[in-house]
Amino acid sequence: MTSGTIAGTRWLTAEEQVRWRAYLNASVRLMNALGRQLEQDSDLSLSEYEVLVQLSESPGRMMRMSQLAAEVVNSRSRLTHTVRRMEERGLVERQSCADDGRGVNCVLTPAGFARLEEAAPGHVAAVREHLVDRLDDEQFRTLGELMDKVGEALRDS
Amino acid sequence: MTSGTIAGTRWLTAEEQVRWRAYLNASVRLMNALGRQLEQDSDLSLSEYEVLVQLSESPGRMMRMSQLAAEVVNSRSRLTHTVRRMEERGLVERQSCADDGRGVNCVLTPAGFARLEEAAPGHVAAVREHLVDRLDDEQFRTLGELMDKVGEALRDS
DNA sequence: GTCCTTTAGTTGATCGTTCAATAAGATCAC
DNA sequence: GTGATCTTATTGAACGATCAACTAAAGGAC
């Protein structure tokens, strides 16, 4: 849409449009590239990989479903489906929570941890190749800070 | 994964991990927020909206399928499915290409253009609310430049 | 302690995406 | 101009994500 079509809207300026499209285009391509690498080399989606990472860094390599969903920015429903599929593949297990009858703990299995160890080098290399190494250190820090600002505003959404 | 687990990998430093996660987290939340707004207020996915935008800005409000796929960063297959659904809803039409027997032109219908006009204000407002207005002008320009650099490296992927 | 609300998690149907296979027109070597 | 190859676009199956409906436990009011 171009300015003036409908009154009362603060349209993006030409420059803002260029920037927004640069962002949108690059972010989609980046996610595609990272997803494709993980899928091909390790038979994991980016979401599944993030689940493995979060669990591996959590005490006892386990986490409550709802907390895990929040960390990987998934809906509860989506996480349930993802975890069920990962459980069928032996990457995680579920056990009911001792102190909360509603709760479920998702636990990383040794096989899941091993899978993460296999997948991590290739994934990190891809993150470097397509993102980190495209920018110098200060630029990458800036990107992180700017996106952190954006993410903060979207904290609970 | 933390440094040292497997030899020969240039792991991300602690700071790089923080930045990468800030990026990943914010970009997912941003896309979710924009997609949800469009879906709820205009019954369009972000992909469908982008198709409408590209067509509306193209001469004759039409574009070859493959060019359109490239512009919106979709696979040909995905675009075919998306366009078929949009055609069923009367937003676009397909006509075979005069000068290339293989080609198909995707044409924006008046109804499709009207739908874009309806959807645009809300979408632009959301892009402002969640992204543009979170940063000052220089910061947003910087973000655009950095992401452009990242996107350039992913040009054909 | 009963009722009401909130929170945690799951389920199944529906819809969108991906992938491999296919068809057919263009292009190029020769 | 014939055959090999590349490009364009589509198809259908398999898979993943979304959404609304649901179960069950926890928390709070009184």
mmCIF file of C-alpha atoms (C1' of nucleotides) in Angstrom:
data_model
loop_
_atom_site.group_PDB
_atom_site.id
_atom_site.type_symbol
_atom_site.label_atom_id
_atom_site.label_comp_id
_atom_site.label_asym_id
_atom_site.label_seq_id
_atom_site.Cartn_x
_atom_site.Cartn_y
_atom_site.Cartn_z
ATOM 1 C CA MET A 1 0.000 0.000 0.000
ATOM 2 C CA THR A 2 1.153 3.468 -0.763
ATOM 3 C CA SER A 3 0.540 6.594 1.244
ATOM 4 C CA GLY A 4 -2.731 8.426 0.905
ATOM 5 C CA THR A 5 -4.936 5.499 -0.038
ATOM 6 C CA ILE A 6 -6.792 5.569 3.213
ATOM 7 C CA ALA A 7 -6.872 8.507 5.558
ATOM 8 C CA GLY A 8 -5.792 8.283 9.176
ATOM 9 C CA THR A 9 -3.031 5.761 8.785
ATOM 10 C CA ARG A 10 0.591 6.514 9.526
ATOM 11 C CA TRP A 11 1.987 4.747 6.470
ATOM 12 C CA LEU A 12 5.589 3.702 6.315
ATOM 13 C CA THR A 13 7.823 6.127 4.464
ATOM 14 C CA ALA A 14 9.656 4.819 1.405
ATOM 15 C CA GLU A 15 12.787 4.339 3.491
ATOM 16 C CA GLU A 16 10.941 2.620 6.271
ATOM 17 C CA GLN A 17 9.419 0.253 3.735
ATOM 18 C CA VAL A 18 12.845 -0.585 2.358
ATOM 19 C CA ARG A 19 14.139 -1.320 5.839
ATOM 20 C CA TRP A 20 11.138 -3.359 6.837
ATOM 21 C CA ARG A 21 11.372 -5.462 3.688
ATOM 22 C CA ALA A 22 15.096 -5.945 4.166
ATOM 23 C CA TYR A 23 14.350 -7.207 7.637
ATOM 24 C CA LEU A 24 11.477 -9.459 6.577
ATOM 25 C CA ASN A 25 13.304 -10.884 3.606
ATOM 26 C CA ALA A 26 16.507 -11.635 5.487
ATOM 27 C CA SER A 27 14.807 -13.088 8.534
ATOM 28 C CA VAL A 28 12.758 -15.493 6.434
ATOM 29 C CA ARG A 29 15.790 -16.563 4.429
ATOM 30 C CA LEU A 30 17.830 -17.015 7.571
ATOM 31 C CA MET A 31 15.253 -19.220 9.254
ATOM 32 C CA ASN A 32 14.856 -21.241 6.043
ATOM 33 C CA ALA A 33 18.601 -21.793 5.761
ATOM 34 C CA LEU A 34 19.005 -22.814 9.394
ATOM 35 C CA GLY A 35 15.967 -25.066 9.303
ATOM 36 C CA ARG A 36 17.087 -26.764 6.118
ATOM 37 C CA GLN A 37 20.568 -27.437 7.494
ATOM 38 C CA LEU A 38 19.225 -29.010 10.678
ATOM 39 C CA GLU A 39 16.613 -31.039 8.838
ATOM 40 C CA GLN A 40 19.061 -32.408 6.289
ATOM 41 C CA ASP A 41 22.043 -33.036 8.527
ATOM 42 C CA SER A 42 20.343 -34.051 11.757
ATOM 43 C CA ASP A 43 16.695 -34.781 10.987
ATOM 44 C CA LEU A 44 15.559 -32.147 13.480
ATOM 45 C CA SER A 45 13.412 -29.074 13.045
ATOM 46 C CA LEU A 46 14.612 -25.809 14.543
ATOM 47 C CA SER A 47 11.879 -26.112 17.168
ATOM 48 C CA GLU A 48 12.960 -29.607 18.116
ATOM 49 C CA TYR A 49 16.559 -28.468 18.328
ATOM 50 C CA GLU A 50 15.591 -25.634 20.634
ATOM 51 C CA VAL A 51 13.719 -28.066 22.850
ATOM 52 C CA LEU A 52 16.852 -30.191 23.140
ATOM 53 C CA VAL A 53 18.982 -27.129 23.929
ATOM 54 C CA GLN A 54 16.645 -25.844 26.628
ATOM 55 C CA LEU A 55 16.395 -29.228 28.287
ATOM 56 C CA SER A 56 20.151 -29.770 28.158
ATOM 57 C CA GLU A 57 20.740 -26.504 29.993
ATOM 58 C CA SER A 58 18.100 -27.082 32.625
ATOM 59 C CA PRO A 59 18.859 -28.648 36.046
ATOM 60 C CA GLY A 60 18.300 -32.390 35.784
ATOM 61 C CA ARG A 61 17.909 -31.956 32.043
ATOM 62 C CA MET A 62 14.186 -31.605 32.597
ATOM 63 C CA MET A 63 11.649 -28.861 32.420
ATOM 64 C CA ARG A 64 7.947 -28.342 32.949
ATOM 65 C CA MET A 65 5.987 -28.351 29.712
ATOM 66 C CA SER A 66 4.649 -24.853 30.177
ATOM 67 C CA GLN A 67 8.036 -23.377 31.000
ATOM 68 C CA LEU A 68 9.557 -25.156 28.039
ATOM 69 C CA ALA A 69 6.812 -23.819 25.794
ATOM 70 C CA ALA A 70 7.572 -20.288 26.985
ATOM 71 C CA GLU A 71 11.313 -20.689 26.429
ATOM 72 C CA VAL A 72 11.015 -21.929 22.879
ATOM 73 C CA VAL A 73 8.131 -19.542 22.093
ATOM 74 C CA ASN A 74 5.635 -22.259 21.237
ATOM 75 C CA SER A 75 1.988 -22.592 22.125
ATOM 76 C CA ARG A 76 1.267 -25.290 24.699
ATOM 77 C CA SER A 77 -0.556 -27.264 22.073
ATOM 78 C CA ARG A 78 2.278 -27.113 19.608
ATOM 79 C CA LEU A 79 4.758 -28.157 22.256
ATOM 80 C CA THR A 80 2.597 -31.109 23.290
ATOM 81 C CA HIS A 81 2.555 -32.369 19.700
ATOM 82 C CA THR A 82 6.268 -31.746 19.212
ATOM 83 C CA VAL A 83 7.194 -33.479 22.457
ATOM 84 C CA ARG A 84 4.962 -36.454 21.659
ATOM 85 C CA ARG A 85 6.763 -36.928 18.356
ATOM 86 C CA MET A 86 10.150 -36.530 20.026
ATOM 87 C CA GLU A 87 9.132 -39.041 22.678
ATOM 88 C CA GLU A 88 8.235 -41.558 19.970
ATOM 89 C CA ARG A 89 11.741 -41.097 18.606
ATOM 90 C CA GLY A 90 13.288 -41.616 22.029
ATOM 91 C CA LEU A 91 14.710 -38.099 22.378
ATOM 92 C CA VAL A 92 12.714 -37.108 25.452
ATOM 93 C CA GLU A 93 10.456 -38.672 28.050
ATOM 94 C CA ARG A 94 7.531 -37.322 30.006
ATOM 95 C CA GLN A 95 6.899 -37.893 33.685
ATOM 96 C CA SER A 96 4.208 -36.432 35.847
ATOM 97 C CA CYS A 97 5.236 -33.765 38.286
ATOM 98 C CA ALA A 98 5.534 -34.667 41.970
ATOM 99 C CA ASP A 99 4.504 -31.339 43.487
ATOM 100 C CA ASP A 100 1.792 -30.383 40.984
ATOM 101 C CA GLY A 101 -0.740 -32.971 39.899
ATOM 102 C CA ARG A 102 -1.413 -31.098 36.682
ATOM 103 C CA GLY A 103 2.220 -30.715 35.744
ATOM 104 C CA VAL A 104 4.340 -32.763 33.384
ATOM 105 C CA ASN A 105 8.102 -32.799 33.270
ATOM 106 C CA CYS A 106 9.801 -33.225 29.954
ATOM 107 C CA VAL A 107 13.104 -35.029 30.423
ATOM 108 C CA LEU A 108 15.999 -35.242 27.987
ATOM 109 C CA THR A 109 17.060 -38.863 27.429
ATOM 110 C CA PRO A 110 20.700 -39.873 26.907
ATOM 111 C CA ALA A 111 19.796 -40.507 23.279
ATOM 112 C CA GLY A 112 18.343 -37.009 23.071
ATOM 113 C CA PHE A 113 21.488 -35.510 24.541
ATOM 114 C CA ALA A 114 23.617 -37.513 22.134
ATOM 115 C CA ARG A 115 21.510 -36.288 19.255
ATOM 116 C CA LEU A 116 22.037 -32.712 20.372
ATOM 117 C CA GLU A 117 25.787 -33.265 20.534
ATOM 118 C CA GLU A 118 25.737 -34.582 16.986
ATOM 119 C CA ALA A 119 23.585 -31.764 15.681
ATOM 120 C CA ALA A 120 25.181 -28.821 17.470
ATOM 121 C CA PRO A 121 28.397 -28.374 15.469
ATOM 122 C CA GLY A 122 26.607 -28.184 12.144
ATOM 123 C CA HIS A 123 23.961 -25.878 13.485
ATOM 124 C CA VAL A 124 26.446 -23.527 15.124
ATOM 125 C CA ALA A 125 28.464 -23.479 11.912
ATOM 126 C CA ALA A 126 25.345 -22.485 10.008
ATOM 127 C CA VAL A 127 24.484 -19.747 12.489
ATOM 128 C CA ARG A 128 28.020 -18.428 12.067
ATOM 129 C CA GLU A 129 28.033 -18.733 8.306
ATOM 130 C CA HIS A 130 24.712 -17.051 7.713
ATOM 131 C CA LEU A 131 24.534 -14.560 10.572
ATOM 132 C CA VAL A 132 27.399 -14.101 13.004
ATOM 133 C CA ASP A 133 30.227 -14.024 10.503
ATOM 134 C CA ARG A 134 28.356 -11.686 8.160
ATOM 135 C CA LEU A 135 28.708 -8.909 10.711
ATOM 136 C CA ASP A 136 31.665 -7.673 12.699
ATOM 137 C CA ASP A 137 31.508 -8.020 16.446
ATOM 138 C CA GLU A 138 30.118 -4.557 17.099
ATOM 139 C CA GLN A 139 27.478 -4.918 14.427
ATOM 140 C CA PHE A 140 26.371 -8.239 15.808
ATOM 141 C CA ARG A 141 26.198 -6.798 19.308
ATOM 142 C CA THR A 142 24.086 -3.952 17.955
ATOM 143 C CA LEU A 143 21.766 -6.375 16.205
ATOM 144 C CA GLY A 144 21.327 -8.282 19.454
ATOM 145 C CA GLU A 145 20.571 -5.096 21.369
ATOM 146 C CA LEU A 146 18.072 -3.822 18.832
ATOM 147 C CA MET A 147 16.267 -7.130 18.623
ATOM 148 C CA ASP A 148 16.274 -7.401 22.396
ATOM 149 C CA LYS A 149 14.448 -4.080 22.506
ATOM 150 C CA VAL A 150 11.915 -5.371 20.012
ATOM 151 C CA GLY A 151 11.507 -8.637 21.879
ATOM 152 C CA GLU A 152 11.067 -6.917 25.229
ATOM 153 C CA ALA A 153 7.987 -5.127 23.939
ATOM 154 C CA LEU A 154 6.603 -8.477 22.857
ATOM 155 C CA ARG A 155 7.383 -10.148 26.181
ATOM 156 C CA ASP A 156 3.924 -11.570 26.835
ATOM 157 C CA SER A 157 2.282 -12.077 23.503
ATOM 158 C CA MET B 1 25.765 -26.908 23.647
ATOM 159 C CA THR B 2 28.603 -25.413 25.607
ATOM 160 C CA SER B 3 32.165 -24.969 24.489
ATOM 161 C CA GLY B 4 34.506 -27.907 24.512
ATOM 162 C CA THR B 5 32.014 -30.704 24.061
ATOM 163 C CA ILE B 6 33.258 -31.574 20.622
ATOM 164 C CA ALA B 7 36.593 -30.550 19.204
ATOM 165 C CA GLY B 8 36.955 -28.541 16.027
ATOM 166 C CA THR B 9 33.856 -26.418 16.348
ATOM 167 C CA ARG B 10 33.942 -22.669 16.714
ATOM 168 C CA TRP B 11 31.266 -22.472 19.382
ATOM 169 C CA LEU B 12 29.449 -19.254 20.075
ATOM 170 C CA THR B 13 30.845 -17.285 22.981
ATOM 171 C CA ALA B 14 28.521 -16.606 25.891
ATOM 172 C CA GLU B 15 27.845 -13.134 24.540
ATOM 173 C CA GLU B 16 27.231 -14.370 21.039
ATOM 174 C CA GLN B 17 24.747 -16.883 22.398
ATOM 175 C CA VAL B 18 22.892 -14.145 24.236
ATOM 176 C CA ARG B 19 22.706 -12.058 21.086
ATOM 177 C CA TRP B 20 21.640 -14.940 18.888
ATOM 178 C CA ARG B 21 18.893 -15.924 21.297
ATOM 179 C CA ALA B 22 17.732 -12.334 21.580
ATOM 180 C CA TYR B 23 17.479 -12.259 17.819
ATOM 181 C CA LEU B 24 15.741 -15.606 17.533
ATOM 182 C CA ASN B 25 13.293 -14.928 20.308
ATOM 183 C CA ALA B 26 12.323 -11.481 19.084
ATOM 184 C CA SER B 27 12.020 -12.462 15.453
ATOM 185 C CA VAL B 28 9.701 -15.360 16.262
ATOM 186 C CA ARG B 29 7.560 -13.202 18.534
ATOM 187 C CA LEU B 30 7.418 -10.452 15.948
ATOM 188 C CA MET B 31 6.270 -12.767 13.172
ATOM 189 C CA ASN B 32 3.709 -14.337 15.513
ATOM 190 C CA ALA B 33 2.306 -10.961 16.483
ATOM 191 C CA LEU B 34 2.076 -9.709 12.910
ATOM 192 C CA GLY B 35 0.582 -12.962 11.664
ATOM 193 C CA ARG B 36 -2.002 -13.048 14.423
ATOM 194 C CA GLN B 37 -3.088 -9.467 13.760
ATOM 195 C CA LEU B 38 -3.558 -10.086 10.042
ATOM 196 C CA GLU B 39 -5.331 -13.385 10.596
ATOM 197 C CA GLN B 40 -7.741 -11.995 13.151
ATOM 198 C CA ASP B 41 -8.494 -8.628 11.588
ATOM 199 C CA SER B 42 -8.342 -9.492 7.904
ATOM 200 C CA ASP B 43 -8.405 -13.290 7.579
ATOM 201 C CA LEU B 44 -5.090 -13.270 5.741
ATOM 202 C CA SER B 45 -1.804 -14.943 6.501
ATOM 203 C CA LEU B 46 1.373 -12.890 6.283
ATOM 204 C CA SER B 47 2.283 -14.807 3.124
ATOM 205 C CA GLU B 48 -1.035 -14.052 1.506
ATOM 206 C CA TYR B 49 -0.703 -10.396 2.443
ATOM 207 C CA GLU B 50 2.723 -10.243 0.849
ATOM 208 C CA VAL B 51 1.332 -11.774 -2.314
ATOM 209 C CA LEU B 52 -1.312 -9.051 -2.451
ATOM 210 C CA VAL B 53 1.305 -6.338 -1.857
ATOM 211 C CA GLN B 54 3.646 -7.604 -4.547
ATOM 212 C CA LEU B 55 0.873 -7.899 -7.104
ATOM 213 C CA SER B 56 -0.509 -4.457 -6.254
ATOM 214 C CA GLU B 57 2.877 -2.883 -6.938
ATOM 215 C CA SER B 58 3.513 -4.750 -10.157
ATOM 216 C CA PRO B 59 2.630 -3.314 -13.600
ATOM 217 C CA GLY B 60 -0.858 -4.505 -14.539
ATOM 218 C CA ARG B 61 -1.201 -5.835 -11.009
ATOM 219 C CA MET B 62 0.064 -9.165 -12.273
ATOM 220 C CA MET B 63 3.209 -11.202 -11.923
ATOM 221 C CA ARG B 64 4.625 -14.480 -13.114
ATOM 222 C CA MET B 65 4.338 -17.237 -10.542
ATOM 223 C CA SER B 66 8.059 -17.844 -10.320
ATOM 224 C CA GLN B 67 8.884 -14.163 -9.910
ATOM 225 C CA LEU B 68 6.180 -13.827 -7.287
ATOM 226 C CA ALA B 69 7.561 -16.844 -5.459
ATOM 227 C CA ALA B 70 10.999 -15.243 -5.416
ATOM 228 C CA GLU B 71 9.660 -11.916 -4.149
ATOM 229 C CA VAL B 72 7.751 -13.388 -1.250
ATOM 230 C CA VAL B 73 10.468 -15.962 -0.514
ATOM 231 C CA ASN B 74 8.258 -18.991 -1.047
ATOM 232 C CA SER B 75 8.951 -22.243 -2.804
ATOM 233 C CA ARG B 76 7.127 -22.601 -6.128
ATOM 234 C CA SER B 77 5.082 -25.396 -4.671
ATOM 235 C CA ARG B 78 4.044 -23.375 -1.665
ATOM 236 C CA LEU B 79 3.087 -20.438 -3.833
ATOM 237 C CA THR B 80 1.012 -22.651 -6.116
ATOM 238 C CA HIS B 81 -0.988 -23.901 -3.129
ATOM 239 C CA THR B 82 -1.339 -20.428 -1.642
ATOM 240 C CA VAL B 83 -2.461 -18.914 -4.926
ATOM 241 C CA ARG B 84 -4.967 -21.703 -5.514
ATOM 242 C CA ARG B 85 -6.566 -20.997 -2.154
ATOM 243 C CA MET B 86 -6.545 -17.264 -2.817
ATOM 244 C CA GLU B 87 -8.102 -17.868 -6.213
ATOM 245 C CA GLU B 88 -10.904 -19.858 -4.584
ATOM 246 C CA ARG B 89 -11.564 -16.839 -2.402
ATOM 247 C CA GLY B 90 -11.607 -14.502 -5.391
ATOM 248 C CA LEU B 91 -8.521 -12.513 -4.413
ATOM 249 C CA VAL B 92 -6.427 -13.394 -7.458
ATOM 250 C CA GLU B 93 -6.836 -15.065 -10.836
ATOM 251 C CA ARG B 94 -4.457 -17.075 -12.953
ATOM 252 C CA GLN B 95 -4.036 -16.738 -16.686
ATOM 253 C CA SER B 96 -1.538 -18.457 -18.896
ATOM 254 C CA CYS B 97 1.315 -16.374 -20.167
ATOM 255 C CA ALA B 98 1.238 -15.193 -23.787
ATOM 256 C CA ASP B 99 4.971 -15.228 -24.512
ATOM 257 C CA ASP B 100 5.905 -18.342 -22.541
ATOM 258 C CA GLY B 101 3.774 -21.442 -22.807
ATOM 259 C CA ARG B 102 4.996 -22.709 -19.458
ATOM 260 C CA GLY B 103 4.313 -19.482 -17.642
ATOM 261 C CA VAL B 104 1.346 -18.465 -15.530
ATOM 262 C CA ASN B 105 0.461 -14.927 -14.610
ATOM 263 C CA CYS B 106 -1.092 -14.311 -11.239
ATOM 264 C CA VAL B 107 -3.420 -11.314 -11.426
ATOM 265 C CA LEU B 108 -4.815 -9.285 -8.551
ATOM 266 C CA THR B 109 -8.614 -8.992 -8.798
ATOM 267 C CA PRO B 110 -10.492 -5.839 -7.770
ATOM 268 C CA ALA B 111 -11.719 -7.812 -4.756
ATOM 269 C CA GLY B 112 -8.131 -8.709 -3.935
ATOM 270 C CA PHE B 113 -7.059 -5.088 -4.161
ATOM 271 C CA ALA B 114 -9.984 -4.033 -1.990
ATOM 272 C CA ARG B 115 -9.005 -6.653 0.552
ATOM 273 C CA LEU B 116 -5.484 -5.289 0.619
ATOM 274 C CA GLU B 117 -6.794 -1.777 1.177
ATOM 275 C CA GLU B 118 -8.843 -3.011 4.100
ATOM 276 C CA ALA B 119 -5.992 -4.972 5.611
ATOM 277 C CA ALA B 120 -3.152 -2.526 5.128
ATOM 278 C CA PRO B 121 -3.880 0.054 7.855
ATOM 279 C CA GLY B 122 -4.060 -2.541 10.602
ATOM 280 C CA HIS B 123 -0.994 -4.343 9.375
ATOM 281 C CA VAL B 124 1.067 -1.167 9.079
ATOM 282 C CA ALA B 125 -0.072 -0.131 12.534
ATOM 283 C CA ALA B 126 1.117 -3.491 13.881
ATOM 284 C CA VAL B 127 4.486 -3.202 12.131
ATOM 285 C CA ARG B 128 4.858 0.246 13.698
ATOM 286 C CA GLU B 129 3.706 -0.835 17.118
ATOM 287 C CA HIS B 130 5.899 -3.904 17.379
ATOM 288 C CA LEU B 131 8.949 -2.895 15.376
ATOM 289 C CA VAL B 132 9.316 0.582 13.873
ATOM 290 C CA ASP B 133 8.197 2.576 16.889
ATOM 291 C CA ARG B 134 10.286 0.499 19.287
ATOM 292 C CA LEU B 135 13.431 1.962 17.762
ATOM 293 C CA ASP B 136 14.417 5.501 16.919
ATOM 294 C CA ASP B 137 14.981 6.348 13.284
ATOM 295 C CA GLU B 138 18.717 5.737 13.326
ATOM 296 C CA GLN B 139 18.353 2.444 15.116
ATOM 297 C CA PHE B 140 15.764 1.267 12.646
ATOM 298 C CA ARG B 141 17.962 2.303 9.747
ATOM 299 C CA THR B 142 20.814 0.355 11.322
ATOM 300 C CA LEU B 143 18.625 -2.704 11.748
ATOM 301 C CA GLY B 144 17.665 -2.505 8.097
ATOM 302 C CA GLU B 145 21.277 -2.208 7.012
ATOM 303 C CA LEU B 146 22.459 -5.091 9.161
ATOM 304 C CA MET B 147 19.669 -7.364 8.026
ATOM 305 C CA ASP B 148 20.271 -6.346 4.439
ATOM 306 C CA LYS B 149 23.824 -7.535 4.826
ATOM 307 C CA VAL B 150 22.608 -10.838 6.221
ATOM 308 C CA GLY B 151 20.024 -11.188 3.482
ATOM 309 C CA GLU B 152 22.519 -10.432 0.737
ATOM 310 C CA ALA B 153 24.587 -13.431 1.720
ATOM 311 C CA LEU B 154 21.460 -15.560 1.495
ATOM 312 C CA ARG B 155 20.440 -14.135 -1.882
ATOM 313 C CA ASP B 156 20.026 -17.436 -3.676
ATOM 314 C CA SER B 157 19.161 -20.017 -1.098
ATOM 315 C "C1'" DG C 1 -15.693 -27.571 52.640
ATOM 316 C "C1'" DT C 2 -18.129 -25.895 48.423
ATOM 317 C "C1'" DC C 3 -18.133 -23.159 44.385
ATOM 318 C "C1'" DC C 4 -15.822 -20.467 41.029
ATOM 319 C "C1'" DT C 5 -11.939 -19.249 38.547
ATOM 320 C "C1'" DT C 6 -7.453 -20.017 36.898
ATOM 321 C "C1'" DT C 7 -3.680 -22.849 35.290
ATOM 322 C "C1'" DA C 8 -1.565 -27.133 33.038
ATOM 323 C "C1'" DG C 9 -1.725 -30.055 29.620
ATOM 324 C "C1'" DT C 10 -3.876 -32.862 25.948
ATOM 325 C "C1'" DT C 11 -6.719 -34.057 21.915
ATOM 326 C "C1'" DG C 12 -8.570 -34.216 17.277
ATOM 327 C "C1'" DA C 13 -10.000 -31.766 13.302
ATOM 328 C "C1'" DT C 14 -8.566 -28.533 10.074
ATOM 329 C "C1'" DC C 15 -5.499 -26.078 7.589
ATOM 330 C "C1'" DG C 16 -0.830 -24.891 5.709
ATOM 331 C "C1'" DT C 17 3.866 -26.450 4.333
ATOM 332 C "C1'" DT C 18 7.181 -29.541 2.417
ATOM 333 C "C1'" DC C 19 8.870 -32.942 -0.543
ATOM 334 C "C1'" DA C 20 9.291 -35.923 -4.397
ATOM 335 C "C1'" DA C 21 7.247 -36.925 -8.674
ATOM 336 C "C1'" DT C 22 5.226 -35.295 -12.823
ATOM 337 C "C1'" DA C 23 4.142 -32.761 -17.216
ATOM 338 C "C1'" DA C 24 5.119 -29.731 -20.633
ATOM 339 C "C1'" DG C 25 7.201 -25.832 -22.877
ATOM 340 C "C1'" DA C 26 11.812 -23.471 -23.762
ATOM 341 C "C1'" DT C 27 16.667 -23.688 -24.943
ATOM 342 C "C1'" DC C 28 20.828 -25.201 -26.772
ATOM 343 C "C1'" DA C 29 24.271 -28.223 -29.075
ATOM 344 C "C1'" DC C 30 25.124 -30.142 -33.189
ATOM 345 C "C1'" DG D 1 15.284 -30.143 -36.716
ATOM 346 C "C1'" DT D 2 16.233 -33.838 -33.262
ATOM 347 C "C1'" DG D 3 17.531 -35.044 -28.727
ATOM 348 C "C1'" DA D 4 19.245 -33.801 -24.217
ATOM 349 C "C1'" DT D 5 18.599 -30.591 -20.696
ATOM 350 C "C1'" DC D 6 16.749 -26.810 -18.069
ATOM 351 C "C1'" DT D 7 12.874 -24.106 -16.474
ATOM 352 C "C1'" DT D 8 8.049 -23.410 -15.107
ATOM 353 C "C1'" DA D 9 4.352 -24.849 -12.728
ATOM 354 C "C1'" DT D 10 1.402 -28.289 -10.668
ATOM 355 C "C1'" DT D 11 -0.051 -32.380 -7.905
ATOM 356 C "C1'" DG D 12 -0.868 -35.387 -3.976
ATOM 357 C "C1'" DA D 13 0.842 -37.461 0.074
ATOM 358 C "C1'" DA D 14 2.969 -36.841 4.409
ATOM 359 C "C1'" DC D 15 3.985 -34.014 7.904
ATOM 360 C "C1'" DG D 16 3.628 -29.983 11.111
ATOM 361 C "C1'" DA D 17 1.002 -26.041 13.102
ATOM 362 C "C1'" DT D 18 -3.239 -23.928 14.712
ATOM 363 C "C1'" DC D 19 -7.561 -23.655 16.956
ATOM 364 C "C1'" DA D 20 -11.352 -24.772 19.849
ATOM 365 C "C1'" DA D 21 -12.921 -28.065 23.003
ATOM 366 C "C1'" DC D 22 -11.862 -30.745 26.807
ATOM 367 C "C1'" DT D 23 -10.003 -32.951 31.412
ATOM 368 C "C1'" DA D 24 -8.167 -32.380 35.637
ATOM 369 C "C1'" DA D 25 -5.774 -30.220 39.395
ATOM 370 C "C1'" DA D 26 -4.769 -25.863 42.054
ATOM 371 C "C1'" DG D 27 -6.037 -21.586 44.272
ATOM 372 C "C1'" DG D 28 -9.121 -18.280 46.384
ATOM 373 C "C1'" DA D 29 -13.543 -16.411 48.352
ATOM 374 C "C1'" DC D 30 -16.729 -16.981 51.675
#
